[in-house]
mmCIF file of C-alpha atoms in Angstrom:
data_model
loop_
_atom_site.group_PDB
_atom_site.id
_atom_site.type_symbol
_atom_site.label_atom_id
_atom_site.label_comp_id
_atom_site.label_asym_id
_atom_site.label_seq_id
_atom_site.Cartn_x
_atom_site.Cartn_y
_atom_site.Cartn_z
ATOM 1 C CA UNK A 1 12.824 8.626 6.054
ATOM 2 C CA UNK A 2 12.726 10.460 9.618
ATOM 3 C CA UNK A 3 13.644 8.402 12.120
ATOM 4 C CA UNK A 4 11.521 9.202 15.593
ATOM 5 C CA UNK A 5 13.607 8.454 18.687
ATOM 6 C CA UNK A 6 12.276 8.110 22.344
ATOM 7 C CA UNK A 7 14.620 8.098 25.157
ATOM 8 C CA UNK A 8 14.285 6.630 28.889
ATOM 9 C CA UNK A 9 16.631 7.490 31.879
ATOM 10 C CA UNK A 10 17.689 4.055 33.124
ATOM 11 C CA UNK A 11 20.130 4.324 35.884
ATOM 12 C CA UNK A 12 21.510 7.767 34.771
ATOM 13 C CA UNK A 13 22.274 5.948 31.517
ATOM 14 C CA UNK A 14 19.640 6.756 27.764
ATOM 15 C CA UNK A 15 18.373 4.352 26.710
ATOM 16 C CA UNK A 16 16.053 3.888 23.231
ATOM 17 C CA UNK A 17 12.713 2.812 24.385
ATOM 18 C CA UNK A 18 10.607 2.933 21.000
ATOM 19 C CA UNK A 19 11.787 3.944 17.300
ATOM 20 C CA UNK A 20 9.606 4.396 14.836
ATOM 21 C CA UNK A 21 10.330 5.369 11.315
ATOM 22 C CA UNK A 22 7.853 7.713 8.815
ATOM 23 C CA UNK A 23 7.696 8.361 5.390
ATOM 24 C CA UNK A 24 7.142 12.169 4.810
ATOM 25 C CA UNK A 25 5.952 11.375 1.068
ATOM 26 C CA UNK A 26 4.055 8.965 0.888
ATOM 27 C CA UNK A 27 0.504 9.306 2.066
ATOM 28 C CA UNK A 28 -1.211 5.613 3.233
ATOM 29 C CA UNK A 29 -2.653 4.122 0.401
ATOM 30 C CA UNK A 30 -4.119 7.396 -1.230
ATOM 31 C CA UNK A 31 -2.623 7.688 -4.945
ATOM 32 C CA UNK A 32 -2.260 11.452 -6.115
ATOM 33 C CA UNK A 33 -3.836 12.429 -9.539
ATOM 34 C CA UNK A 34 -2.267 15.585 -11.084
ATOM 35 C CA UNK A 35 -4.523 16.060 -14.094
ATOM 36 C CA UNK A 36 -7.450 14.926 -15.845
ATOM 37 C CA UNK A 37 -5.328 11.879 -17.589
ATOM 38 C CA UNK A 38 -4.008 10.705 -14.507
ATOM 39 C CA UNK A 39 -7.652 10.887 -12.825
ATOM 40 C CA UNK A 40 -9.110 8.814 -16.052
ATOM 41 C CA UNK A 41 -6.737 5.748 -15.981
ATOM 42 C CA UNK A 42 -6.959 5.498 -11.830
ATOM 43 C CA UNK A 43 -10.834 5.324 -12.033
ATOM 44 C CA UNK A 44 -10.518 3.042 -15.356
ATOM 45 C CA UNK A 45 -7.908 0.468 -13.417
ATOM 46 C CA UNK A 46 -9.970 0.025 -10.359
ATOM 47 C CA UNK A 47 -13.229 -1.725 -9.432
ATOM 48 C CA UNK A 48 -13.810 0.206 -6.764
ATOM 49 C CA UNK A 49 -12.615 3.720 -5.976
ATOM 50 C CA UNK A 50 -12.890 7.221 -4.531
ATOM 51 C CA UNK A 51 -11.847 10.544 -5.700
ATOM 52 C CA UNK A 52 -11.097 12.954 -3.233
ATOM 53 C CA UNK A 53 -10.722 16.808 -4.543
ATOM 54 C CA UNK A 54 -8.879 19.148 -2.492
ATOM 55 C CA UNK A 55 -7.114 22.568 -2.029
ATOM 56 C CA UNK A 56 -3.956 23.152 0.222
ATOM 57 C CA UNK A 57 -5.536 26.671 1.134
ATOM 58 C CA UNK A 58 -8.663 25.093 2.410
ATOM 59 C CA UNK A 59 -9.502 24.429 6.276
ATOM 60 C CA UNK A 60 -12.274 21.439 5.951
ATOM 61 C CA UNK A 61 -10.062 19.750 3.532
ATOM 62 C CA UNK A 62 -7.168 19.844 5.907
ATOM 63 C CA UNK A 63 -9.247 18.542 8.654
ATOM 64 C CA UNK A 64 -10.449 15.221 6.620
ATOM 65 C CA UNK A 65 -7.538 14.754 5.297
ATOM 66 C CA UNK A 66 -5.998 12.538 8.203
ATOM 67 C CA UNK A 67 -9.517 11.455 8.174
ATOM 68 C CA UNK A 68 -9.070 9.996 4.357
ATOM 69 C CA UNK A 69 -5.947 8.378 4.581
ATOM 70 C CA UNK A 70 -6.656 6.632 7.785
ATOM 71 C CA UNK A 71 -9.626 5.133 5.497
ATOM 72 C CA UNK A 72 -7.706 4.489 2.616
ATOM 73 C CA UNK A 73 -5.117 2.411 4.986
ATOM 74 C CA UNK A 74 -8.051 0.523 7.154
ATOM 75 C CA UNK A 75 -10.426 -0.360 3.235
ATOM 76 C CA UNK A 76 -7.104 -1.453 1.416
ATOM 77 C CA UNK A 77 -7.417 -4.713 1.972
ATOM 78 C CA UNK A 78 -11.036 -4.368 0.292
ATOM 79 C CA UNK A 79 -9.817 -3.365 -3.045
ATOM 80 C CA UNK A 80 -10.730 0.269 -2.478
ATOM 81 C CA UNK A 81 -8.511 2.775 -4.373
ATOM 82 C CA UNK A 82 -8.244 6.532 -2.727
ATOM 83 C CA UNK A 83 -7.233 8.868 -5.007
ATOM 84 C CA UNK A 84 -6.045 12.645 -3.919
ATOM 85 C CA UNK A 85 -6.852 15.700 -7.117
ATOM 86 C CA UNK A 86 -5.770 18.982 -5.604
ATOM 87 C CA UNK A 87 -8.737 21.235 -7.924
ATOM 88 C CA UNK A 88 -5.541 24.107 -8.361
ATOM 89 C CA UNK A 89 -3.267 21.756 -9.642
ATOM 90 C CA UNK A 90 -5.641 19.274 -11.593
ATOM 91 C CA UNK A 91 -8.433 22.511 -12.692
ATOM 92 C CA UNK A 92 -8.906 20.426 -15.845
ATOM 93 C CA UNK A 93 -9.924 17.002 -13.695
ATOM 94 C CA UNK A 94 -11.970 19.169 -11.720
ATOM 95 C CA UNK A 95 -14.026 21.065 -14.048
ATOM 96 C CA UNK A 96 -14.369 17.324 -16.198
ATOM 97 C CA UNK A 97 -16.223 16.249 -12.471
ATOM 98 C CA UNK A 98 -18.170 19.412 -12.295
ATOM 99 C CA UNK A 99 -16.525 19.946 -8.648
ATOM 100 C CA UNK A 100 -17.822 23.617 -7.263
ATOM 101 C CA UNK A 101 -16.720 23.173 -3.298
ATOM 102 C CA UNK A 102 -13.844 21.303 -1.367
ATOM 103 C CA UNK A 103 -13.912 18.721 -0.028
ATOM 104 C CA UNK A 104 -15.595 17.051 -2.724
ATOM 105 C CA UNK A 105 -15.499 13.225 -2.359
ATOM 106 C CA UNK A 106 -17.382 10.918 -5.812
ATOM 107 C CA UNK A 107 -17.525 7.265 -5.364
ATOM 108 C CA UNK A 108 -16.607 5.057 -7.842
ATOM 109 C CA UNK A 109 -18.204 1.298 -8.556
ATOM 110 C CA UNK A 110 -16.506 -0.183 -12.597
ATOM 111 C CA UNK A 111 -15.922 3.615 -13.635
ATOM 112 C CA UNK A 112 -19.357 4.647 -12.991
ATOM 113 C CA UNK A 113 -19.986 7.087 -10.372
ATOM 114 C CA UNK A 114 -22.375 5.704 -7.356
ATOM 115 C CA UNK A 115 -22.210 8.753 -5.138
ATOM 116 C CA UNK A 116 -20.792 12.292 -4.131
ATOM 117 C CA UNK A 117 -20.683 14.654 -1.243
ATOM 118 C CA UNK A 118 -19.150 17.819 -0.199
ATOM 119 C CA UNK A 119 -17.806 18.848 3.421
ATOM 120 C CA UNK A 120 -15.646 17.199 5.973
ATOM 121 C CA UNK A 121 -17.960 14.859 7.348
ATOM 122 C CA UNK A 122 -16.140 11.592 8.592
ATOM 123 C CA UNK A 123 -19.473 9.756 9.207
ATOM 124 C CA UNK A 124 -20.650 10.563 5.964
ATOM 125 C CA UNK A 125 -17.385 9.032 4.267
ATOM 126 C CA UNK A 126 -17.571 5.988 6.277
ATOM 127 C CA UNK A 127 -21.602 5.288 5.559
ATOM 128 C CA UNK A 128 -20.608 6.005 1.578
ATOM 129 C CA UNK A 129 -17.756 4.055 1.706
ATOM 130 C CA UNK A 130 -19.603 0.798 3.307
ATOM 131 C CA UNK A 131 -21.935 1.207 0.772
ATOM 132 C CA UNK A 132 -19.716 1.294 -2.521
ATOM 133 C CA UNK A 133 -18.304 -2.049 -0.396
ATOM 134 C CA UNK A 134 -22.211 -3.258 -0.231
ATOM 135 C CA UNK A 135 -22.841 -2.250 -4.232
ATOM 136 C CA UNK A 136 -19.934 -3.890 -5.519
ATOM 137 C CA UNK A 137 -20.405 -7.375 -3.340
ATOM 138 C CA UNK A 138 -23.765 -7.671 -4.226
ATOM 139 C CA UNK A 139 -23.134 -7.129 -7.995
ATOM 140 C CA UNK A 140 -19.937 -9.864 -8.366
#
């Protein structure tokens, strides 16, 4: 852990004013997948669920990326799993999804895929993501 430290001049004197502590490894709530195994049992052991493929080289994907796992933190509490495939690493996962661009997000209600898009498009992501939400109430 990195500790974050903020200091304050109090009568010539420093004094901590806020402290926070991060976690440089672990990413919110999204779960990475490193090959097509990995990507089967996550969508198999969740209800509900969203697979997120990615490359470190590309720009859009680097923009939503913040995006996505401020997402993944706010929908935990709905049962929503985020799961990260980066397409160089996981080829195998990605070729099994027929993924041709990054970002390429697929949707997930019981295993059976609901949805996809491609591009960094928060809006987008949000409207799919209340829908898999809308799908999966309606159908318990």
């Amino acid at each position: 852990m990195i500790a974050i430290t903020r200091f304050a001049s109090l009568s010539g004197k420093r004094v901590v004013s806020q402290s926070r502590f991060l976690n440089p490894i672990r990413s919110m709530s999204v779960t990475a997948l490193e090959d097509l195994d990995a990507v089967e049992k996550f969508s198999e052991s969740n209800d509900k669920s969203i697979l997120y493929f990615t490359a470190t080289w590309c720009p859009p994907c680097k923009a939503i990326k913040p995006i996505y796992s401020e997402l993944s933190d706010i929908h935990d509490k709905d049962g929503i799993a985020f799961g990260k495939v980066d397409v160089d690493e996981a080829a195998d996962a990605a070729a099994e999804h027929g993924i041709n661009s990054v970002p390429t997000f697929i949707f997930f209600n019981k295993k059976v895929p609901m949805q996809r898009f491609s591009g960094a498009d928060r809006s987008q992501l949000e409207t799919l993501i209340e829908e898999l939400k809308a799908n999966d109430s309606s159908s318990s």
